Tab-separated table of C-alpha atoms in Angstrom:
chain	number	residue	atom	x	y	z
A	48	UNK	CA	-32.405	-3.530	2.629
A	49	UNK	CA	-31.788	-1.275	-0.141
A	50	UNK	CA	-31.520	-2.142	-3.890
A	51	UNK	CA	-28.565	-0.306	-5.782
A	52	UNK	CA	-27.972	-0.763	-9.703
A	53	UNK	CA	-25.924	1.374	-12.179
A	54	UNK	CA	-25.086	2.092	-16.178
A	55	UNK	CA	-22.626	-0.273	-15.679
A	56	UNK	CA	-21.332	-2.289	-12.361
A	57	UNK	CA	-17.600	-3.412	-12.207
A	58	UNK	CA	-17.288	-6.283	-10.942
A	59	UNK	CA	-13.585	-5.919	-9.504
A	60	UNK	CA	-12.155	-8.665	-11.722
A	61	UNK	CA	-12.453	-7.025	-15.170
A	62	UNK	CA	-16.064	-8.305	-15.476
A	63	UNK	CA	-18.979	-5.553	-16.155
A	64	UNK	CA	-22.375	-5.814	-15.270
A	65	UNK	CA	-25.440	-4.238	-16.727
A	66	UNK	CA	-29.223	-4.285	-16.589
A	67	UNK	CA	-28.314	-5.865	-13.154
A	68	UNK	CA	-29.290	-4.624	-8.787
A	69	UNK	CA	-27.163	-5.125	-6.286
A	70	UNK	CA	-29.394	-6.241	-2.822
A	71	UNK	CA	-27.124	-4.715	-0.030
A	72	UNK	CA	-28.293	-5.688	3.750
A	73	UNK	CA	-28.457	-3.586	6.752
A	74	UNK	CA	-24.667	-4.449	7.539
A	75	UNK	CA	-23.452	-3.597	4.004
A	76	UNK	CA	-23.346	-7.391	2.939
A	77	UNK	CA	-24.419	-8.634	-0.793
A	78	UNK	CA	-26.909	-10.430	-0.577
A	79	UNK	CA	-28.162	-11.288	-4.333
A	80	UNK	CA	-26.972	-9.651	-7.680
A	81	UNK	CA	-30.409	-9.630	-9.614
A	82	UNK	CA	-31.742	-8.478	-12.776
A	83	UNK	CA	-33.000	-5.041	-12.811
A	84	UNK	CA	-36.637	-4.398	-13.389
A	85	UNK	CA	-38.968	-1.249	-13.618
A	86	UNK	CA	-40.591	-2.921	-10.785
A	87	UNK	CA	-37.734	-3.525	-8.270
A	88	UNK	CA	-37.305	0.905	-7.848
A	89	UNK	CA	-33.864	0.512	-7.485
A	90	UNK	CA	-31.862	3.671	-6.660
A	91	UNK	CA	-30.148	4.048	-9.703
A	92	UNK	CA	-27.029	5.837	-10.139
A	93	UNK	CA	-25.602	7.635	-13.687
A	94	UNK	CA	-22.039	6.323	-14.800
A	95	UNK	CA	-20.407	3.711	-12.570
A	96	UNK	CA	-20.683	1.441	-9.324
A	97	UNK	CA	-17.426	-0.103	-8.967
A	98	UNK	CA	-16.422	-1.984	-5.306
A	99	UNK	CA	-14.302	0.033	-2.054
A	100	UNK	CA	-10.710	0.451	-2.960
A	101	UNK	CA	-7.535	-1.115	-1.097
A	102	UNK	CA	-4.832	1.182	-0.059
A	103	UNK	CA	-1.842	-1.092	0.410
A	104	UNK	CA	0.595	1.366	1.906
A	105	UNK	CA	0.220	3.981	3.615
A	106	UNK	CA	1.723	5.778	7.106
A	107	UNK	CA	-1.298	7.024	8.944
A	108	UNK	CA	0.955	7.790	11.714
A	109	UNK	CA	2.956	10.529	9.651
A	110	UNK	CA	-0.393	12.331	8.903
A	111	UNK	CA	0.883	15.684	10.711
A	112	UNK	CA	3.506	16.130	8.227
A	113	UNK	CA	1.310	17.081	5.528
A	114	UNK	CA	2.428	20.022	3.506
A	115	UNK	CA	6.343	19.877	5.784
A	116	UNK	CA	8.416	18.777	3.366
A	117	UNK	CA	9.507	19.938	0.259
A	118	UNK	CA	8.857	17.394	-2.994
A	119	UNK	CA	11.510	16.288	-5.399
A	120	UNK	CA	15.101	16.241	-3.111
A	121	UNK	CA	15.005	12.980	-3.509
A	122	UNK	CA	14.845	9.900	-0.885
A	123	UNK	CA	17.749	10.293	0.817
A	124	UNK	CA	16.795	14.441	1.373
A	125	UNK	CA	13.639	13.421	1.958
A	126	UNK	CA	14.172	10.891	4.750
A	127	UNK	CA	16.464	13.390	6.401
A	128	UNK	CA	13.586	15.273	6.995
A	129	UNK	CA	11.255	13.268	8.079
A	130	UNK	CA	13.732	11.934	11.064
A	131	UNK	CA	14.034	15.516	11.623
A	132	UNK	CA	10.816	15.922	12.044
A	133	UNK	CA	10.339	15.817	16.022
A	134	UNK	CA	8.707	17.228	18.753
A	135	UNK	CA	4.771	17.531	17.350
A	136	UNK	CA	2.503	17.660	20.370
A	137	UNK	CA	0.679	14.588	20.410
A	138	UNK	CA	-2.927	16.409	20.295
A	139	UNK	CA	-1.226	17.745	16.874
A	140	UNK	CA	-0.754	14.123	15.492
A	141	UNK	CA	-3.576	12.388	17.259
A	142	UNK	CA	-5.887	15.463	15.111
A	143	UNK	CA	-4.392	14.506	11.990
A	144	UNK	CA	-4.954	10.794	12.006
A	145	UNK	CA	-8.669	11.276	12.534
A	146	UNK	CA	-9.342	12.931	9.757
A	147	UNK	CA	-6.367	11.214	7.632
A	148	UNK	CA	-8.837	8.429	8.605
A	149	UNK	CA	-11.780	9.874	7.590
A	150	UNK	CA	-10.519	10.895	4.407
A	151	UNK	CA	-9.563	7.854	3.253
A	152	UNK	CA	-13.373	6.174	4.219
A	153	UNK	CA	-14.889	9.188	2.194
A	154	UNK	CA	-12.520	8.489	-0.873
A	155	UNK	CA	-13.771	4.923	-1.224
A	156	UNK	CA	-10.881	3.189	0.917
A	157	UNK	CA	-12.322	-0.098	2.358
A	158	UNK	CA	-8.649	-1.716	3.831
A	159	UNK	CA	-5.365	-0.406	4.269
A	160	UNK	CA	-1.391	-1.635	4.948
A	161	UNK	CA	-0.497	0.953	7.422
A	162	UNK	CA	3.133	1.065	8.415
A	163	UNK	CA	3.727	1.535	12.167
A	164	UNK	CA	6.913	2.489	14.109
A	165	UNK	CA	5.109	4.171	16.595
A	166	UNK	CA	1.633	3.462	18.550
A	167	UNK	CA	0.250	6.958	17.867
A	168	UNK	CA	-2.745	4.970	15.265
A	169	UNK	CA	-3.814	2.012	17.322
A	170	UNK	CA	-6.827	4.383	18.809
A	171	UNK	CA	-8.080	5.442	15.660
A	172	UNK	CA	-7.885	1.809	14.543
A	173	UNK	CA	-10.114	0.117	17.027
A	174	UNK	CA	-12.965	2.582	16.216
A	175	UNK	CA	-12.485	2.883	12.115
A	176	UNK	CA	-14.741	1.883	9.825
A	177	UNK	CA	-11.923	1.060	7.436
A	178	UNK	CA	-9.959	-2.196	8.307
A	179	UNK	CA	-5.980	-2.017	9.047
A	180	UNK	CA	-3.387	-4.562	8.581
A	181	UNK	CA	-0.625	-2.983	10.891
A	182	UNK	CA	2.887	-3.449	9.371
A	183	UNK	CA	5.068	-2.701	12.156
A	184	UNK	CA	8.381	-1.868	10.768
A	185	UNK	CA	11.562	-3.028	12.342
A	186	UNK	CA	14.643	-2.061	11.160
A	187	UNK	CA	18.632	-1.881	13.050
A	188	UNK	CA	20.714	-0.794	10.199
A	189	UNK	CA	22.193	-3.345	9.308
A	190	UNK	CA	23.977	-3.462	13.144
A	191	UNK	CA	23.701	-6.448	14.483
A	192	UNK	CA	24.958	-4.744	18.249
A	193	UNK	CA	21.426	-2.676	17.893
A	194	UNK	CA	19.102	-5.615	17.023
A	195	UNK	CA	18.406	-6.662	20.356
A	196	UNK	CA	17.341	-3.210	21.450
A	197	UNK	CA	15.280	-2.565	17.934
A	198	UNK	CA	13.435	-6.321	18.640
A	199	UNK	CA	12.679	-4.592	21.911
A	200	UNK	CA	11.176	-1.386	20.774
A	201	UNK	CA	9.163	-2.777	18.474
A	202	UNK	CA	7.776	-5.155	19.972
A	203	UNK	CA	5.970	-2.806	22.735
A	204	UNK	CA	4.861	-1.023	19.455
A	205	UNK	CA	3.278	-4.517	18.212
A	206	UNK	CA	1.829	-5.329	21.304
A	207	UNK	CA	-0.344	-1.780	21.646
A	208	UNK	CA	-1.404	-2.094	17.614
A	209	UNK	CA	-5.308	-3.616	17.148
A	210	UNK	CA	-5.832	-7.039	15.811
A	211	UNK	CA	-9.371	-6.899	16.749
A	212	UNK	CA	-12.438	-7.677	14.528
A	213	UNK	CA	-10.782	-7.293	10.970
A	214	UNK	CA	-7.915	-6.141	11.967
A	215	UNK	CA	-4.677	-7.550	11.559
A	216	UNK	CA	-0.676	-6.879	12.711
A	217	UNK	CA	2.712	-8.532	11.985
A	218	UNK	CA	6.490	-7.330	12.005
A	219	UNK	CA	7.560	-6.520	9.105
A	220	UNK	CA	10.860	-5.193	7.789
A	221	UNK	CA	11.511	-1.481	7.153
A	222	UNK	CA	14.040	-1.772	3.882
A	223	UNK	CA	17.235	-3.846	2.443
A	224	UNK	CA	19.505	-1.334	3.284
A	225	UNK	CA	17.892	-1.220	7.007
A	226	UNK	CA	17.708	-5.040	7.843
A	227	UNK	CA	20.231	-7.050	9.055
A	228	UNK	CA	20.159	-11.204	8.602
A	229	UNK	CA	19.617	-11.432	12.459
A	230	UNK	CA	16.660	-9.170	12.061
A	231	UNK	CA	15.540	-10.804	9.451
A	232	UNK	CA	15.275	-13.925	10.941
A	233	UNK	CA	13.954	-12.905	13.919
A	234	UNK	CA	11.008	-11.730	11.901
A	235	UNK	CA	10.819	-15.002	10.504
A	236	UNK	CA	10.601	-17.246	13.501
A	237	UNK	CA	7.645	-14.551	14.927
A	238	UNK	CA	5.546	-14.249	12.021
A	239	UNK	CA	2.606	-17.052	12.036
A	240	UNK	CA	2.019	-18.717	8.438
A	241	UNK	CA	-0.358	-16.750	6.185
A	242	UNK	CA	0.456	-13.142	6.828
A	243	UNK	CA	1.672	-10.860	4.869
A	244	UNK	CA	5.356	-9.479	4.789
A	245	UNK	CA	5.571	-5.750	3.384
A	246	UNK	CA	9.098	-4.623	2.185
A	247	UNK	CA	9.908	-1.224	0.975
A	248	UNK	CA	12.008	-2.005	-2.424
A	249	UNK	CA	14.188	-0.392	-4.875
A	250	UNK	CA	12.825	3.026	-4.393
A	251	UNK	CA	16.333	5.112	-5.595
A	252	UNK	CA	18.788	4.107	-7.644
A	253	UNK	CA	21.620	4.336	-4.397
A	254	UNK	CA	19.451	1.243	-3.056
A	255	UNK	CA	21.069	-0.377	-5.921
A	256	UNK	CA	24.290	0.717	-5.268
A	257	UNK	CA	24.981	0.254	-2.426
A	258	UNK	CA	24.668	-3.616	-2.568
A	259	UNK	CA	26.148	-4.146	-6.050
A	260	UNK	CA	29.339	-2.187	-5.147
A	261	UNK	CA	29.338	-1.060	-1.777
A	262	UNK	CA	29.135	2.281	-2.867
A	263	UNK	CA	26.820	5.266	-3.074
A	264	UNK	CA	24.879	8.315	-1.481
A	265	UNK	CA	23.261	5.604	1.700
A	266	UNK	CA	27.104	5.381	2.839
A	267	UNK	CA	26.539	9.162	2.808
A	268	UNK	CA	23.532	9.170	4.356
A	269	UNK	CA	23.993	7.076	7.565
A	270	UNK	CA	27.376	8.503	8.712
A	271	UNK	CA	25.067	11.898	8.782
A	272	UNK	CA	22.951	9.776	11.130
A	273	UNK	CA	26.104	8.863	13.209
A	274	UNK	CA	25.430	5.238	12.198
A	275	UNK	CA	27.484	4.144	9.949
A	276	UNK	CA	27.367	0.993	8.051
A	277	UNK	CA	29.864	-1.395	8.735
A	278	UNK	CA	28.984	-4.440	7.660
A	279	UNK	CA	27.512	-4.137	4.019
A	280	UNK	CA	26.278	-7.621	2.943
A	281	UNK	CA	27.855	-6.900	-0.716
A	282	UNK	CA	27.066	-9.551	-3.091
A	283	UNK	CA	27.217	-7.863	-6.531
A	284	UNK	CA	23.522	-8.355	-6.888
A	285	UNK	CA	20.561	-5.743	-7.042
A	286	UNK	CA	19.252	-4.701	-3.487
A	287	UNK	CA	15.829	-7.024	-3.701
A	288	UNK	CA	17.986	-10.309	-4.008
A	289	UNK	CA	19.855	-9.315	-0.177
A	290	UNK	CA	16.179	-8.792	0.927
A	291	UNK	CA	14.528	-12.122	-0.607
A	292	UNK	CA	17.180	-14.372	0.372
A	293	UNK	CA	16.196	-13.189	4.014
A	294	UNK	CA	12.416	-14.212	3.674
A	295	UNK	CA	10.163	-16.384	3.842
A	296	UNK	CA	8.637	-17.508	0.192
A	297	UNK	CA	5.989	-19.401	2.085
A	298	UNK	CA	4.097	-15.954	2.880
A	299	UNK	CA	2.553	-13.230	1.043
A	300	UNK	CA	5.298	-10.873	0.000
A	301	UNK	CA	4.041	-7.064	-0.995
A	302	UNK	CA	7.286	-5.381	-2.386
A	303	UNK	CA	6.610	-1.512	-2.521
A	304	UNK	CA	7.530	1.480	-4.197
A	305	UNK	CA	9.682	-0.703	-7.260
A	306	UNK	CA	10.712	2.174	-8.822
A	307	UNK	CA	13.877	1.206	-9.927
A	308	UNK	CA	12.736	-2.774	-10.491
A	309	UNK	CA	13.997	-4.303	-13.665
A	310	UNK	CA	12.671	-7.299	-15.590
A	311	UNK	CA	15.764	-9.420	-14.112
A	312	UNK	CA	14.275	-7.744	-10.381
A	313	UNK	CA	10.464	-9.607	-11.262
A	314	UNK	CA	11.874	-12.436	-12.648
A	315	UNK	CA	14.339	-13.335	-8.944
A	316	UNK	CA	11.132	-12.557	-7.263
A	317	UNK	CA	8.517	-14.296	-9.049
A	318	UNK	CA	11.107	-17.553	-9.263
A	319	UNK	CA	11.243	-16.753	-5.477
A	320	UNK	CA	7.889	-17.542	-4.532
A	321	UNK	CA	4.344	-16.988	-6.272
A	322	UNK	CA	3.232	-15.240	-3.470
A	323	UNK	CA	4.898	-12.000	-4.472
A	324	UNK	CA	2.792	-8.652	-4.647
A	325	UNK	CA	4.221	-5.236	-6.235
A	326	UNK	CA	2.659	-1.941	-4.320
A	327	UNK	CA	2.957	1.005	-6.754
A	328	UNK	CA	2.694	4.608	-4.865
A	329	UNK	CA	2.786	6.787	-8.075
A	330	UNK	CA	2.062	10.421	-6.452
A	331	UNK	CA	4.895	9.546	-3.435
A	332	UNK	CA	7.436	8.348	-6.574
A	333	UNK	CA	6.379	11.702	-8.021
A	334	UNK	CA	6.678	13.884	-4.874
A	335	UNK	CA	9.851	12.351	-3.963
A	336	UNK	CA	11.871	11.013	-7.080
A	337	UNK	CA	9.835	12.951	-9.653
A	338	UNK	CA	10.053	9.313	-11.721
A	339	UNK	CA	7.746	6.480	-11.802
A	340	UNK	CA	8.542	2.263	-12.398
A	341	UNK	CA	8.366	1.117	-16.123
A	342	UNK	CA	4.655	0.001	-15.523
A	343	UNK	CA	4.949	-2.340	-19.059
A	344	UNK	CA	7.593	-4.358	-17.454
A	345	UNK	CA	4.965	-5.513	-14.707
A	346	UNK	CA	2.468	-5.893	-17.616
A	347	UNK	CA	4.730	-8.050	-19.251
A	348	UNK	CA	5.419	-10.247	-16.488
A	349	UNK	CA	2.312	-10.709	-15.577
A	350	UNK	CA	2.826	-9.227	-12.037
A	351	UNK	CA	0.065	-8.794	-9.087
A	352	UNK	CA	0.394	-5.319	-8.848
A	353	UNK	CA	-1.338	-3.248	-6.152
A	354	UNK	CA	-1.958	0.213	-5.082
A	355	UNK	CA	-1.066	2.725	-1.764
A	356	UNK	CA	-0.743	6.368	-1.184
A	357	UNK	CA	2.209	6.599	1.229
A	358	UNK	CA	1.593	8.880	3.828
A	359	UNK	CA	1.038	12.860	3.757
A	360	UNK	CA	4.450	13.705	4.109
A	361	UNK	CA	5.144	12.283	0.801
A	362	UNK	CA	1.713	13.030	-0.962
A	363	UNK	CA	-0.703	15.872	-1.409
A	364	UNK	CA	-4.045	13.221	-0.729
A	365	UNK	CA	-4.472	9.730	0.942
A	366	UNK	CA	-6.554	8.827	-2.224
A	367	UNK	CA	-6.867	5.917	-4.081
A	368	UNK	CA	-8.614	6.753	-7.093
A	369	UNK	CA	-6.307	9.724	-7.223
A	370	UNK	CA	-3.368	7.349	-8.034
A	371	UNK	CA	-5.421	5.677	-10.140
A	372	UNK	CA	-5.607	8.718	-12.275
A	373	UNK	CA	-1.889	10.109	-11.862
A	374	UNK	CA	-1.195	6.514	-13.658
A	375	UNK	CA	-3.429	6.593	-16.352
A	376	UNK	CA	-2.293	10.562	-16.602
A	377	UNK	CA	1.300	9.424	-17.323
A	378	UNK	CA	0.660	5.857	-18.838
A	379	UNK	CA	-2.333	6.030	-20.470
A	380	UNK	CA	-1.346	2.934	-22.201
A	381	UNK	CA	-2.811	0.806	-19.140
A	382	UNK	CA	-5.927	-0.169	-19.699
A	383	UNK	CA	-8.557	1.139	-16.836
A	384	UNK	CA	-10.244	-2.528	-16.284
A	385	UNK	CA	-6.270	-3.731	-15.079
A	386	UNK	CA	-5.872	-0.262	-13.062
A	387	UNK	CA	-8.995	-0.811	-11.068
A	388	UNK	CA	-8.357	-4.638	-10.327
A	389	UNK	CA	-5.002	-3.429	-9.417
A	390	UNK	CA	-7.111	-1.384	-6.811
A	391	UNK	CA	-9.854	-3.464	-5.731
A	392	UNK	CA	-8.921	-7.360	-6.602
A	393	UNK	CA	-5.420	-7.778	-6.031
A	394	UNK	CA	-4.829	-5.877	-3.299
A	395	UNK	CA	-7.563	-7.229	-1.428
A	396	UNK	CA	-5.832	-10.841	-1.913
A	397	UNK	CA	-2.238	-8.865	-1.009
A	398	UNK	CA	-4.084	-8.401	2.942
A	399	UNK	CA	-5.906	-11.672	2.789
A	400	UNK	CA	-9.233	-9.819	2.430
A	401	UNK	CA	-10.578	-11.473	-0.313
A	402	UNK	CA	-13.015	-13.244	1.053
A	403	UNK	CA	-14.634	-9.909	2.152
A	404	UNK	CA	-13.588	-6.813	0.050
A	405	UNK	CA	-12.112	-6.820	-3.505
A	406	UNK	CA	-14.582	-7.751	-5.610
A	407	UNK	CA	-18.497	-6.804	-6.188
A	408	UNK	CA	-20.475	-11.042	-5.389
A	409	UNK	CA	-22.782	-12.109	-3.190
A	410	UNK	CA	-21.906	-12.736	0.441
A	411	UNK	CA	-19.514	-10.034	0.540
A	412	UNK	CA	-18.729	-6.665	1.819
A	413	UNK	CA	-16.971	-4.737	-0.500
A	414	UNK	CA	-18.391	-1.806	-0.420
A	415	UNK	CA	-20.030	0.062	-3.669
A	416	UNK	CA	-18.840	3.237	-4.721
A	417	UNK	CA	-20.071	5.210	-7.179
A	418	UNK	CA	-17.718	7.166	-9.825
A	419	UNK	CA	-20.109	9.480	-12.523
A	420	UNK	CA	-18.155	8.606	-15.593
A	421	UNK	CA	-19.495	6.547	-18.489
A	422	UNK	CA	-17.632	3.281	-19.036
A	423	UNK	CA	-16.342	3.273	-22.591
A	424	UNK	CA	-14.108	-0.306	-21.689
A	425	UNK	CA	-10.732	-0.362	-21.205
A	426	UNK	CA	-10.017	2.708	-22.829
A	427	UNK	CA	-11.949	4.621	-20.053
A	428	UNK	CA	-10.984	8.331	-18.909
A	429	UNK	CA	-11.316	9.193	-15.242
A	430	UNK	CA	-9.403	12.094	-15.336
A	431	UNK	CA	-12.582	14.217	-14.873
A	432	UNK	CA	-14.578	11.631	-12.648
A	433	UNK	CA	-15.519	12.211	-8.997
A	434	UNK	CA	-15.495	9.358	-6.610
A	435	UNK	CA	-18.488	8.846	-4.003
A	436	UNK	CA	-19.065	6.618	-1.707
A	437	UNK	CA	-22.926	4.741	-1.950
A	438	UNK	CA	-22.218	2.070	0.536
């Protein structure tokens, strides 16, 4: 049993405790928020306790690429490479999801939606301490002659992924411009009710493009594959509309990336369904667009925002709290209560791991990091802070 207070404790939810001891059991569970007296000896930590962070995308798998490609080509350049990528010895990848793993625990991480098109992380998964919702990413270009074969591939890769304990799997699909309607619904009439569906959306302005008019650099792009498209489903309308007409409102929705997203874009979603999520990845935008979304149109909407890292192809850390400061770096105008519920809170609720991790109350598991900065309110600067984990 251990006794653990702070200067002040953050709650998760934009609530701040002080003069208050967190009573932590043997297996990390809250078991009573109490006041804090001379008496109790309660380790006591200088600055902040604040709950384990959610990474809500990431590709563990990709782990061996860190450092391999060059940032700010551009998606399309960039995605060249990494299907380019090939022939890694496995010891080489296996290596680099361990401590891609490990990394992540020691930074604070607590869950994380972890995109799959191979198998290569299901080991690591059954023996983490962190807790994985496995998106397994299907995608056939938009070729309906390939979607048999693609449902077949990735469904072997489904199958081998863990769903033991905490852990949690479901097909997902890669990207608009990836997904045919036959795909689509395939994923819909395998997916059980209450999962949650991650989408890769409106990450380049071509996205865009290539559904309003047909046109653009993914035409480009998949002849180079020797795939071209062939049947565009053109409908004069922004890439996110093709994608949401093809789900299901009924589950949890996290929409990632959103770098091109306009207020029209979060208004068709959130008239949609209200069970739509918005995954930011600022350092990936950064490392591979060298542009970030127009984070005051979210404000303004009110959206459920979240946070992820991508994977190490596309970033220089799997960290968290490291986005966390590249945001308030370039958009110091969000307040550092909303960029830490985006972190803890909501993206807990985005993996249905509320009930567990997210927020700093009795009965749950959040974990408790500690971060040594003084917590002036909302106007807060972590740009010096260092992260540690306490629980």
């Amino acid at each position: 049993m251990r006794k653990i207070t702070a200067d002040h404790i953050l709650v998760g939810d934009g609530s701040v405790l002080q003069n208050k001891a967190i009573v932590v059991d043997d297996n990390d569970r809250i078991e009573d928020i109490i006041d804090n007296t001379p008496s109790l000896q309660a380790e006591h930590f200088s600055g902040m306790l604040i709950p384990g962070l959610i990474n809500t995308h990431c590709h563990l798998e990709l782990s061996h690429m860190e450092g391999k490609i060059p940032s700010g080509t551009g998606l399309l350049t960039f995605l060249k490479h990494v299907v380019s990528f090939r022939d890694i010895e496995q010891e080489v990848i296996d290596e680099a999801i361990l401590k891609a793993d490990q990394f992540m625990y020691d930074q604070g991480i607590q869950a994380v939606g972890d995109i799959c098109n191979k198998s290569d992380t299901a080991q690591t998964k059954t023996k983490s301490p962190i807790s994985y919702y496995s998106f397994v990413e299907m995608f056939d270009f938009i070729n309906p002659a390939m979607t048999q074969q693609m449902i077949d591939q990735y469904q072997k890769v489904y199958d081998q992924q863990s769903d033991e304990g905490l852990n949690k799997k479901v097909l997902v699909p890669h990207a608009p411009y990836t997904v045919s309607q036959e795909l689509f619904d395939y994923m819909t009439e395998h997916t059980v009710a209450g999962h949650t569906i991650s989408i890769h959306n409106q990450e380049t302005q071509a996205e865009n493009d290539l559904f309003l008019n047909n046109e653009g650099d993914f035409l480009k792009f998949f002849e180079s594959l020797g795939m071209p498209l062939k049947d565009i489903p053109t409908r004069g309308v922004n890439s996110i509309v093709y994608a949401l007409a093809n789900m299901d409102p009924r589950q949890k929705t996290l929409l990632v990336h959103n770098t091109m997203s306009t207020a029209k874009d979060i208004e068709d979603a959130n008239d949609w369904s209200n069970h739509v999520y918005w995954a930011t990845c600022p350092n990936a935008n950064l490392y591979i667009e060298n542009r970030l979304p127009d984070y005051k149109v979210f404000l303004e909407k009110n959206c459920r925002m979240t946070i992820g890292t991508d994977s190490l192809s596309s970033n220089w850390q799997l960290s968290v709290w490291e986005e966390m400061k590249t945001i308030q770096k370039y958009k110091s105008y969000i307040p550092f209560d909303i960029l830490l519920q985006w972190a803890t809170k909501n993206g807990a609720e985005a993996l249905g791991y509320s009930e567990i991790f997210g927020t700093i109350e009795k009965g749950k598991s959040p974990g408790l990091l500690h971060i040594n900065t003084t917590y002036t309110g909302p106007e807060t600067n972590i740009q010096k802070s260092q992260l540690k984990r306490v629980v």
